[in-house]
């Protein structure tokens, strides 16, 4: 660290990525300020109160709970019990519009396939799944082989699939294009991408994680509990966590981070800035392209951002979903298949709604070009609602509220930083790195680094980012924070806070 730049970190954004980074940096003894421009914490994993329901702003389906990266963050700070991950008593189900009816016991209610409660037996559902996907018996056997492969693949085999799409991978087993498109569509769902755009390596990794974990889980108290708890623990370790505090610019000189300028004009010197504000906006708006090598700027400009998704939240006066999560293909006869998924958080934690009520959070998958197939228009809230109504009979007549957030307007999720879509050429070794050509500037969250899906991707990226920072500082990754460093850094922060940066000491939002 240069003499004139203090050992202090500013983290931009309080989504899962920023909250995890702030917690890990504080735990490493680095004085940290987390600045969140919104009035509430959590980014795309925030929540709002509505008619007695606690409603997620995103649509969160997690598979590994405390065994995955969210638990790893807590383990690293010795707080593994700070969040309870609950499982649903009911298995998940796959739903298909216009799918073959009947079939074995699993296929029911017009194309609804109940998955085994223990998802490690996922491949055993292949026959029901194949019927619902309208596969021939030979195709069904091949689809079963694909699912078995996905469960058993080694990392190196998965990485070899990074640069093909999920649909192209499915076509290796299912040469008939319609069959490959439907199976590819399901594989791409965890990445919120259509099968024609999702990286097969990343999609298969998500399927493998789901199958190996053997369950789905959801945080007690709602998905927003994850960034809330990370921020609370970071504060307990001395971090300042400020909402309503937008970073206007990252200050850079001689290709070295010097600090940040806030929206109100205050400046704060810091040697480390972790941005979760999206790669393109960090480079173009917060830092400025002239501070980066041309090749880096060209690469960032060429990246495909994560497309916006239509979302809907439904409060029901009765419990109708009969599953912890639904996923499937809507769209109906003649229309293009619409990949969608729907989580029923109240199946995991009934306290998220008034007694006997149910909350559904659903999301339709569109690609960079709009719809789920190349050139198709973006999925609309109406189409998503039609797919849901087909999967959950009686849905609309029992609704207390139906809140749609179109993907092409600035809804709760749309205001957030764009992630880097997990498409071929943007995952694995080709994923943007957590470090940048500007010394002291790092990226975390869904923009760079990490593997997996959603909140788990953001958490794994944050761990990768903080590991990199510690290595750059010459610190031993395994070692606890040296007390002397904490003292020195705390003292430094205290002195600077008292003199020049009064906002650090303002009441925390
Ligand atoms: C429709 C939808 C469906 C999803 N489904 C799932 C799912 O099924 N499973 C799952 O695990 N995850 C899911 N997620 C994704 C998951 O919520 C996100 O990937 C993850 O939480 C991203 O975290 P992040 O920290 O990278 O970014 P974000 O949550 O976007 O946080 C970035 C934060 O930075 C703040 N910020 C930006 N610029 C500035 C600035 N200049 N100054 C200060 N603050 C700034 C923003 O306000 C925001 O709070 C979904 C999200 C959406 C929207």
PDB file of C-alpha atoms in Angstrom, residues 134-240:
ATOM      1  CA  UNK A 134     -42.578 -34.976 -25.281  1.00  0.00           C
ATOM      2  CA  UNK A 135     -39.503 -37.101 -25.934  1.00  0.00           C
ATOM      3  CA  UNK A 136     -39.537 -40.461 -27.697  1.00  0.00           C
ATOM      4  CA  UNK A 137     -38.476 -43.506 -25.591  1.00  0.00           C
ATOM      5  CA  UNK A 138     -35.006 -43.430 -27.194  1.00  0.00           C
ATOM      6  CA  UNK A 139     -34.696 -39.695 -26.481  1.00  0.00           C
ATOM      7  CA  UNK A 140     -35.882 -40.345 -22.918  1.00  0.00           C
ATOM      8  CA  UNK A 141     -33.054 -42.826 -22.388  1.00  0.00           C
ATOM      9  CA  UNK A 142     -30.592 -40.305 -23.782  1.00  0.00           C
ATOM     10  CA  UNK A 143     -31.967 -37.486 -21.600  1.00  0.00           C
ATOM     11  CA  UNK A 144     -31.539 -39.770 -18.583  1.00  0.00           C
ATOM     12  CA  UNK A 145     -27.909 -40.285 -19.619  1.00  0.00           C
ATOM     13  CA  UNK A 146     -27.404 -36.506 -19.867  1.00  0.00           C
ATOM     14  CA  UNK A 147     -28.821 -35.981 -16.354  1.00  0.00           C
ATOM     15  CA  UNK A 148     -26.669 -38.799 -14.977  1.00  0.00           C
ATOM     16  CA  UNK A 149     -23.631 -37.264 -16.680  1.00  0.00           C
ATOM     17  CA  UNK A 150     -24.409 -33.847 -15.241  1.00  0.00           C
ATOM     18  CA  UNK A 151     -24.534 -35.287 -11.726  1.00  0.00           C
ATOM     19  CA  UNK A 152     -21.215 -37.084 -12.011  1.00  0.00           C
ATOM     20  CA  UNK A 153     -19.100 -34.733 -14.118  1.00  0.00           C
ATOM     21  CA  UNK A 154     -15.700 -33.630 -12.852  1.00  0.00           C
ATOM     22  CA  UNK A 155     -14.811 -29.936 -12.844  1.00  0.00           C
ATOM     23  CA  UNK A 156     -12.476 -30.386 -15.778  1.00  0.00           C
ATOM     24  CA  UNK A 157     -15.259 -31.986 -17.856  1.00  0.00           C
ATOM     25  CA  UNK A 158     -17.631 -29.186 -16.951  1.00  0.00           C
ATOM     26  CA  UNK A 159     -15.065 -26.579 -17.952  1.00  0.00           C
ATOM     27  CA  UNK A 160     -14.804 -28.275 -21.343  1.00  0.00           C
ATOM     28  CA  UNK A 161     -18.497 -27.401 -21.853  1.00  0.00           C
ATOM     29  CA  UNK A 162     -18.114 -23.717 -20.952  1.00  0.00           C
ATOM     30  CA  UNK A 163     -18.043 -22.591 -24.547  1.00  0.00           C
ATOM     31  CA  UNK A 164     -21.103 -24.405 -25.854  1.00  0.00           C
ATOM     32  CA  UNK A 165     -24.670 -23.426 -25.112  1.00  0.00           C
ATOM     33  CA  UNK A 166     -26.929 -25.599 -22.975  1.00  0.00           C
ATOM     34  CA  UNK A 167     -29.094 -26.226 -26.012  1.00  0.00           C
ATOM     35  CA  UNK A 168     -26.100 -27.308 -28.147  1.00  0.00           C
ATOM     36  CA  UNK A 169     -24.993 -29.611 -25.340  1.00  0.00           C
ATOM     37  CA  UNK A 170     -28.488 -31.113 -25.101  1.00  0.00           C
ATOM     38  CA  UNK A 171     -28.391 -31.650 -28.879  1.00  0.00           C
ATOM     39  CA  UNK A 172     -25.423 -34.013 -28.413  1.00  0.00           C
ATOM     40  CA  UNK A 173     -27.861 -36.356 -26.683  1.00  0.00           C
ATOM     41  CA  UNK A 174     -31.080 -35.305 -28.417  1.00  0.00           C
ATOM     42  CA  UNK A 175     -30.519 -34.625 -32.129  1.00  0.00           C
ATOM     43  CA  UNK A 176     -34.163 -33.533 -32.685  1.00  0.00           C
ATOM     44  CA  UNK A 177     -34.038 -29.699 -32.407  1.00  0.00           C
ATOM     45  CA  UNK A 178     -37.367 -29.328 -30.559  1.00  0.00           C
ATOM     46  CA  UNK A 179     -36.304 -31.848 -27.921  1.00  0.00           C
ATOM     47  CA  UNK A 180     -32.874 -30.219 -27.478  1.00  0.00           C
ATOM     48  CA  UNK A 181     -34.489 -26.782 -27.194  1.00  0.00           C
ATOM     49  CA  UNK A 182     -36.857 -27.901 -24.424  1.00  0.00           C
ATOM     50  CA  UNK A 183     -34.204 -29.695 -22.396  1.00  0.00           C
ATOM     51  CA  UNK A 184     -31.693 -26.867 -23.005  1.00  0.00           C
ATOM     52  CA  UNK A 185     -34.349 -24.399 -21.792  1.00  0.00           C
ATOM     53  CA  UNK A 186     -34.622 -26.248 -18.485  1.00  0.00           C
ATOM     54  CA  UNK A 187     -30.848 -26.434 -18.065  1.00  0.00           C
ATOM     55  CA  UNK A 188     -30.467 -22.677 -18.593  1.00  0.00           C
ATOM     56  CA  UNK A 189     -33.079 -21.756 -15.964  1.00  0.00           C
ATOM     57  CA  UNK A 190     -30.729 -21.429 -12.939  1.00  0.00           C
ATOM     58  CA  UNK A 191     -28.653 -18.913 -14.902  1.00  0.00           C
ATOM     59  CA  UNK A 192     -31.784 -16.944 -15.884  1.00  0.00           C
ATOM     60  CA  UNK A 193     -30.867 -17.466 -19.516  1.00  0.00           C
ATOM     61  CA  UNK A 194     -32.518 -19.362 -22.357  1.00  0.00           C
ATOM     62  CA  UNK A 195     -30.852 -22.633 -23.371  1.00  0.00           C
ATOM     63  CA  UNK A 196     -29.763 -21.040 -26.631  1.00  0.00           C
ATOM     64  CA  UNK A 197     -27.591 -18.536 -24.680  1.00  0.00           C
ATOM     65  CA  UNK A 198     -26.624 -20.173 -21.376  1.00  0.00           C
ATOM     66  CA  UNK A 199     -23.154 -21.693 -21.101  1.00  0.00           C
ATOM     67  CA  UNK A 200     -23.542 -25.474 -20.818  1.00  0.00           C
ATOM     68  CA  UNK A 201     -20.578 -25.751 -18.427  1.00  0.00           C
ATOM     69  CA  UNK A 202     -22.094 -23.249 -16.023  1.00  0.00           C
ATOM     70  CA  UNK A 203     -25.631 -24.639 -16.422  1.00  0.00           C
ATOM     71  CA  UNK A 204     -24.454 -28.206 -15.805  1.00  0.00           C
ATOM     72  CA  UNK A 205     -22.507 -27.022 -12.767  1.00  0.00           C
ATOM     73  CA  UNK A 206     -25.722 -25.544 -11.352  1.00  0.00           C
ATOM     74  CA  UNK A 207     -27.576 -28.832 -12.069  1.00  0.00           C
ATOM     75  CA  UNK A 208     -24.775 -30.818 -10.450  1.00  0.00           C
ATOM     76  CA  UNK A 209     -24.824 -28.608  -7.368  1.00  0.00           C
ATOM     77  CA  UNK A 210     -28.591 -29.020  -7.131  1.00  0.00           C
ATOM     78  CA  UNK A 211     -28.373 -32.799  -7.566  1.00  0.00           C
ATOM     79  CA  UNK A 212     -25.461 -33.245  -5.139  1.00  0.00           C
ATOM     80  CA  UNK A 213     -26.929 -31.038  -2.422  1.00  0.00           C
ATOM     81  CA  UNK A 214     -30.036 -33.192  -2.580  1.00  0.00           C
ATOM     82  CA  UNK A 215     -32.430 -30.378  -1.671  1.00  0.00           C
ATOM     83  CA  UNK A 216     -33.463 -26.781  -2.124  1.00  0.00           C
ATOM     84  CA  UNK A 217     -33.224 -24.340   0.722  1.00  0.00           C
ATOM     85  CA  UNK A 218     -34.221 -20.827   1.575  1.00  0.00           C
ATOM     86  CA  UNK A 219     -33.104 -18.489   4.363  1.00  0.00           C
ATOM     87  CA  UNK A 220     -35.370 -18.216   7.404  1.00  0.00           C
ATOM     88  CA  UNK A 221     -36.741 -14.666   7.421  1.00  0.00           C
ATOM     89  CA  UNK A 222     -36.452 -14.316   3.627  1.00  0.00           C
ATOM     90  CA  UNK A 223     -33.655 -13.964   1.086  1.00  0.00           C
ATOM     91  CA  UNK A 224     -32.981 -10.392   2.295  1.00  0.00           C
ATOM     92  CA  UNK A 225     -31.775 -11.863   5.562  1.00  0.00           C
ATOM     93  CA  UNK A 226     -28.519 -12.829   3.808  1.00  0.00           C
ATOM     94  CA  UNK A 227     -27.246  -9.291   3.000  1.00  0.00           C
ATOM     95  CA  UNK A 228     -28.840  -7.997   6.238  1.00  0.00           C
ATOM     96  CA  UNK A 229     -26.894 -10.477   8.376  1.00  0.00           C
ATOM     97  CA  UNK A 230     -23.670  -9.981   6.407  1.00  0.00           C
ATOM     98  CA  UNK A 231     -23.980  -6.206   6.966  1.00  0.00           C
ATOM     99  CA  UNK A 232     -24.828  -6.603  10.655  1.00  0.00           C
ATOM    100  CA  UNK A 233     -21.781  -8.820  11.206  1.00  0.00           C
ATOM    101  CA  UNK A 234     -19.598  -6.401   9.239  1.00  0.00           C
ATOM    102  CA  UNK A 235     -20.766  -3.566  11.508  1.00  0.00           C
ATOM    103  CA  UNK A 236     -19.985  -5.661  14.572  1.00  0.00           C
ATOM    104  CA  UNK A 237     -16.448  -5.997  13.206  1.00  0.00           C
ATOM    105  CA  UNK A 238     -16.173  -2.228  12.874  1.00  0.00           C
ATOM    106  CA  UNK A 239     -17.358  -1.552   9.308  1.00  0.00           C
ATOM    107  CA  UNK A 240     -19.429   1.535   8.534  1.00  0.00           C
TER     108      UNK A 240
END
